[in-house]
N, CA and C of each residue as an Amber inpcrd file, in Angstrom:
protein
   309
 -14.0200000   5.2520000 -13.5310000 -13.3840000   5.8230000 -12.3680000
 -14.2080000   7.0090000 -11.8750000 -14.2290000   7.1720000 -10.5670000
 -14.9460000   8.2590000  -9.9060000 -13.9390000   9.0890000  -9.1160000
 -14.0840000  10.4000000  -9.1930000 -13.2670000  11.3050000  -8.3920000
 -14.1260000  11.8770000  -7.2820000 -13.7510000  11.5900000  -6.0590000
 -14.3950000  12.1910000  -4.8850000 -13.6350000  13.4770000  -4.5710000
 -14.3660000  14.5590000  -4.4000000 -13.7610000  15.8220000  -3.9950000
 -14.3690000  16.2110000  -2.6590000 -13.5180000  16.3050000  -1.6520000
 -13.9630000  16.6750000  -0.3060000 -13.2970000  17.9860000   0.0880000
 -14.1130000  18.9780000   0.3970000 -13.6090000  20.2620000   0.8800000
 -13.5130000  20.1780000   2.3970000 -12.3220000  20.4350000   2.9140000
 -12.0380000  20.2410000   4.3260000 -11.6020000  21.5650000   4.9630000
 -12.5240000  22.2760000   5.6010000 -12.1530000  23.5150000   6.2780000
 -11.5690000  23.2120000   7.6580000 -10.2720000  23.2970000   7.7750000
  -9.5910000  22.9660000   9.0280000  -9.5760000  24.2010000   9.9270000
  -9.7770000  23.9870000  11.2130000  -9.7560000  25.0800000  12.1850000
  -8.4110000  25.8010000  12.1220000  -8.4520000  27.1210000  12.1100000
  -7.2270000  27.9220000  12.0800000  -6.3380000  27.5470000  13.2530000
  -5.0590000  27.3790000  12.9670000  -4.0930000  27.0030000  13.9910000
  -3.9250000  25.5070000  14.1640000  -4.7880000  24.7190000  13.5220000
  -4.7370000  23.2610000  13.6520000  -4.1320000  22.5840000  12.4150000
  -3.6060000  23.3690000  11.4930000  -3.1360000  22.8170000  10.2150000
  -2.0320000  21.7660000  10.3870000  -1.0340000  22.0520000  11.1950000
   0.0720000  21.0900000  11.3810000  -0.4090000  19.7990000  12.0230000
  -1.2680000  19.9150000  13.0190000  -1.8000000  18.7160000  13.6810000
  -2.6660000  17.9140000  12.7130000  -3.4670000  18.6130000  11.9060000
  -4.2860000  17.9300000  10.9060000  -3.4080000  17.1740000   9.9180000
  -2.3770000  17.8280000   9.4100000  -1.5050000  17.1770000   8.4300000
  -0.8000000  15.9580000   9.0290000  -0.4120000  16.0410000  10.2810000
   0.2150000  14.8860000  10.9460000  -0.7810000  13.7430000  11.0970000
  -2.0120000  14.0650000  11.4850000  -3.0450000  13.0310000  11.6110000
  -3.3750000  12.4360000  10.2480000  -3.4430000  13.2860000   9.2210000
  -3.7470000  12.7900000   7.8830000  -2.6440000  11.8530000   7.3890000
  -1.3990000  12.1490000   7.7440000  -0.2870000  11.3040000   7.3230000
  -0.5060000   9.8610000   7.7750000  -1.0830000   9.6890000   8.9420000
  -1.4130000   8.3440000   9.4310000  -2.7200000   7.8350000   8.8200000
  -3.7300000   8.6870000   8.7630000  -5.0610000   8.2740000   8.2890000
  -5.0530000   7.8490000   6.8240000  -4.1650000   8.4130000   6.0250000
  -4.1670000   8.0740000   4.6020000  -3.8750000   6.5930000   4.3610000
  -3.2360000   5.9530000   5.2990000  -2.9760000   4.5090000   5.1850000
  -4.2870000   3.7220000   5.2310000  -5.2670000   4.2430000   5.9650000
  -6.5620000   3.5770000   6.0790000  -7.2880000   3.6050000   4.7460000
  -7.3900000   4.7750000   4.1450000  -8.1430000   4.8970000   2.8980000
  -7.4400000   4.1490000   1.7630000  -6.1140000   4.1800000   1.7770000
  -5.3650000   3.5200000   0.7070000  -5.5380000   2.0060000   0.7200000
  -5.9660000   1.4430000   1.8400000  -6.1540000  -0.0030000   1.9650000
  -7.5670000  -0.4520000   1.6090000  -8.4550000   0.4750000   1.2610000
  -9.8580000   0.1350000   1.0050000 -10.0540000  -0.4980000  -0.3720000
 -10.9390000  -1.4820000  -0.4850000 -11.2650000  -2.0520000  -1.7980000
 -11.8500000  -0.9560000  -2.7010000 -11.4240000  -0.9350000  -3.9420000
 -11.9280000   0.0360000  -4.8970000 -11.1950000   1.3630000  -4.8910000
 -10.2400000   1.5300000  -3.9880000  -9.4160000   2.7400000  -3.9220000
  -8.3900000   2.7090000  -5.0440000  -8.1490000   3.8730000  -5.6770000
  -7.1060000   3.9710000  -6.7080000  -5.9640000   4.9010000  -6.2930000
  -6.3020000   6.1100000  -5.8480000  -5.2630000   7.0630000  -5.4570000
  -5.9060000   8.2220000  -4.7110000  -5.0650000   9.0390000  -4.0810000
  -5.5770000  10.2400000  -3.4270000  -4.5130000  11.3270000  -3.4430000
  -4.9860000  12.5410000  -3.2070000  -4.1110000  13.6950000  -3.1050000
  -4.7700000  14.6890000  -2.1470000  -3.9990000  15.2070000  -1.2170000
  -4.4710000  16.2520000  -0.3100000  -3.7620000  17.5350000  -0.6950000
  -4.5340000  18.5880000  -0.9800000  -3.9610000  19.8800000  -1.3330000
  -4.4410000  20.9290000  -0.3350000  -3.6270000  21.9530000  -0.1620000
  -3.9120000  23.0190000   0.8050000  -3.9780000  24.3530000   0.0870000
  -4.8600000  25.2300000   0.5620000  -4.9760000  26.5610000  -0.0140000
  -3.6360000  27.2750000  -0.0100000  -3.2890000  27.8890000  -1.1320000
  -1.9900000  28.5440000  -1.2730000  -2.0840000  30.0670000  -1.1960000
  -3.2870000  30.6030000  -1.1920000  -3.4630000  32.0400000  -1.0800000
  -3.4460000  32.4390000   0.3930000  -3.1060000  33.6740000   0.6680000
  -2.9790000  34.1200000   2.0560000  -4.2740000  33.9780000   2.8460000
  -5.4230000  34.0670000   2.1980000  -6.6900000  34.0010000   2.9020000
  -7.3070000  32.6180000   3.0100000  -6.6630000  31.5890000   2.4520000
  -7.2990000  30.2640000   2.5010000  -6.3400000  29.1500000   2.9220000
  -5.3610000  29.4790000   3.7190000  -4.3570000  28.4760000   4.0870000
  -4.8720000  27.4230000   5.0610000  -6.0900000  27.5970000   5.5640000
  -6.7060000  26.5720000   6.4120000  -7.6760000  25.6990000   5.6280000
  -7.7840000  25.9430000   4.3300000  -8.6940000  25.1850000   3.4760000
  -7.9170000  24.0780000   2.7670000  -8.4390000  22.8690000   2.8540000
  -7.8360000  21.7160000   2.1790000  -8.8690000  21.1000000   1.2540000
  -8.3740000  20.4260000   0.2350000  -9.2240000  19.6450000  -0.6480000
  -8.5980000  18.2610000  -0.7590000  -9.4170000  17.2530000  -0.5310000
  -8.9840000  15.8720000  -0.6740000  -9.5820000  15.3230000  -1.9560000
  -8.7340000  14.8420000  -2.8290000  -9.1430000  14.2260000  -4.0920000
  -8.8680000  12.7340000  -3.9780000  -9.9070000  11.9300000  -4.1150000
  -9.7420000  10.4770000  -4.0250000 -10.3330000   9.8550000  -5.2800000
  -9.5660000   9.0000000  -5.9110000 -10.0440000   8.2730000  -7.0800000
 -10.4610000   6.8710000  -6.6360000 -11.7080000   6.5420000  -6.9950000
 -12.3060000   5.2510000  -6.6520000 -12.7130000   4.5270000  -7.9250000
 -12.8360000   3.2100000  -7.8430000 -13.3620000   2.4350000  -8.9720000
 -14.8060000   2.8100000  -9.2640000 -15.5730000   3.1210000  -8.2130000
 -17.0010000   3.4320000  -8.3550000 -17.4510000   4.2660000  -7.1610000
 -18.6170000   4.8740000  -7.2760000 -19.1900000   5.5890000  -6.1250000
 -19.3970000   4.6060000  -4.9790000 -19.8590000   3.4100000  -5.2970000
 -20.1520000   2.4100000  -4.2700000 -18.8980000   2.0010000  -3.4810000
 -17.7260000   2.0800000  -4.1130000 -16.4940000   1.7710000  -3.3790000
 -16.2800000   2.7780000  -2.2460000 -16.7100000   4.0160000  -2.4930000
 -16.6110000   5.0430000  -1.4510000 -17.7900000   4.9780000  -0.4890000
 -18.9900000   4.9660000  -1.0790000 -20.2150000   4.9890000  -0.2700000
 -21.2450000   4.0780000  -0.9210000 -21.4710000   2.9270000  -0.3130000
 -21.2960000   2.5700000   1.0910000 -19.9550000   1.9440000   1.4660000
 -19.1570000   1.4750000   0.5040000 -17.9260000   0.7290000   0.7990000
 -17.1070000   1.2750000   1.9500000 -16.3320000   2.3070000   1.7110000
 -15.4780000   2.8850000   2.7380000 -16.2820000   3.4970000   3.8780000
 -17.3410000   4.2140000   3.5590000 -18.0880000   4.9580000   4.5810000
 -18.7960000   4.0470000   5.5930000 -18.9730000   2.7700000   5.2600000
 -19.5980000   1.8440000   6.2080000 -18.5980000   0.8280000   6.7630000
 -17.3240000   1.1280000   6.5900000 -16.2920000   0.2010000   7.0680000
 -15.7910000   0.5940000   8.4570000 -15.1520000  -0.3530000   9.1030000
 -14.5110000  -0.0730000  10.3870000 -13.3880000   0.9390000  10.2020000
 -12.7250000   0.8820000   9.0620000 -11.6620000   1.8460000   8.7710000
 -12.1720000   3.2730000   8.7610000 -13.3870000   3.4690000   8.2510000
 -13.9540000   4.8130000   8.2110000 -14.2040000   5.3420000   9.6210000
 -14.6160000   4.4730000  10.5280000 -14.8320000   4.9210000  11.9020000
 -13.5230000   5.4250000  12.5030000 -12.4470000   4.7400000  12.2460000
 -11.1210000   5.1830000  12.7260000 -10.7210000   6.4880000  12.0350000
 -10.9720000   6.5980000  10.7150000 -10.7020000   7.8060000   9.9270000
 -11.4010000   9.0060000  10.5650000 -12.6820000   8.8190000  10.8790000
 -13.4640000   9.9020000  11.5010000 -12.8480000  10.3110000  12.8470000
 -12.4890000   9.3460000  13.6540000 -11.8870000   9.6340000  14.9600000
 -10.5980000  10.4330000  14.8170000  -9.8280000  10.1220000  13.8020000
  -8.5340000  10.7680000  13.6090000  -8.6490000  12.1750000  13.0220000
  -9.6430000  12.3950000  12.1320000  -9.6430000  13.6220000  11.3400000
 -10.8020000  14.5850000  11.5580000 -11.9750000  14.0940000  11.8430000
 -13.1530000  14.9700000  11.8210000 -13.1570000  16.0310000  12.9140000
 -12.3650000  15.8640000  13.9450000 -12.2990000  16.8760000  15.0010000
 -11.6380000  18.1660000  14.5220000 -10.9430000  18.1100000  13.3900000
 -10.2500000  19.2910000  12.8670000 -11.1430000  20.1960000  12.0200000
 -12.3040000  19.7200000  11.5920000 -13.1090000  20.4550000  10.6230000
 -14.0780000  21.4230000  11.2840000 -14.1300000  22.6210000  10.7150000
 -15.0960000  23.6110000  11.1740000 -15.4470000  24.5150000  10.0070000
 -16.6820000  24.5790000   9.5620000 -17.8510000  24.0200000  10.2190000
 -18.0950000  22.5550000   9.8870000 -17.7250000  22.0790000   8.7570000
 -17.9440000  20.6930000   8.3460000 -17.4340000  20.5140000   6.9290000
 -17.5150000  19.3000000   6.4510000 -16.9750000  19.0090000   5.1250000
 -18.0860000  18.9440000   4.0820000 -17.6860000  19.1410000   2.8300000
 -18.5890000  18.9760000   1.6970000 -17.9430000  17.9490000   0.7660000
 -18.7270000  16.9550000   0.3460000 -18.2160000  15.8750000  -0.4960000
 -19.1060000  15.7180000  -1.7200000 -18.4810000  15.5430000  -2.8870000
 -19.2160000  15.2830000  -4.1230000 -18.3920000  14.3160000  -4.9740000
 -19.0800000  13.6170000  -5.8840000 -18.4310000  12.6530000  -6.7730000
 -18.5420000  13.1480000  -8.2150000 -17.4770000  12.8940000  -8.9940000
 -17.4320000  13.3310000 -10.3850000 -16.8840000  12.2090000 -11.2520000
 -17.3590000  12.1710000 -12.5030000 -16.8590000  11.2110000 -13.4930000
 -16.1250000  11.9840000 -14.5850000 -14.9770000  11.4880000 -15.0040000
 -14.1740000  12.1380000 -16.0280000 -14.8720000  12.0320000 -17.3820000
 -14.9620000  13.1430000 -18.0810000 -15.5520000  13.1420000 -19.4240000
 -14.5070000  13.4520000 -20.4930000 -13.3730000  14.0010000 -20.1130000
 -12.2940000  14.2920000 -21.0560000 -10.9890000  14.3680000 -20.2840000
  -9.8910000  14.1250000 -20.9590000  -8.5880000  14.2710000 -20.3260000
  -7.8820000  12.9310000 -20.1830000  -6.7020000  12.9940000 -19.6000000
  -5.8200000  11.8390000 -19.5110000  -6.3520000  10.7140000 -18.6400000
  -7.2210000  11.0100000 -17.6920000  -7.7090000   9.9700000 -16.7740000
  -9.0110000   9.3440000 -17.1950000  -9.5160000   9.6990000 -18.3740000
 -10.7840000   9.1340000 -18.8360000 -10.6100000   7.6290000 -19.0600000
 -11.5400000   6.8400000 -18.5020000 -11.5020000   5.3740000 -18.6870000
 -11.9610000   5.0040000 -20.0700000
């Protein structure tokens, strides 16, 4: 299993609109081959409430990229969500080495 971690800096004042758009967009990612689960979390400190982190569990890196990232669903995902990010997103993949989710 691979954990994708995406840091999503949402434009200040756009948080509610982003969350509403994500509520719809999450259906796209959940339907992708190799998808396992996801979680969207928001900064809880007073200075980072516009910062989100998306955690997505995939069967493999390839399920995410090129799989999802080269799909028609990803193009729709981008249209729905990427307008909210400023300056841009950072994405990295991780493999579990210890803990309850280790394969």
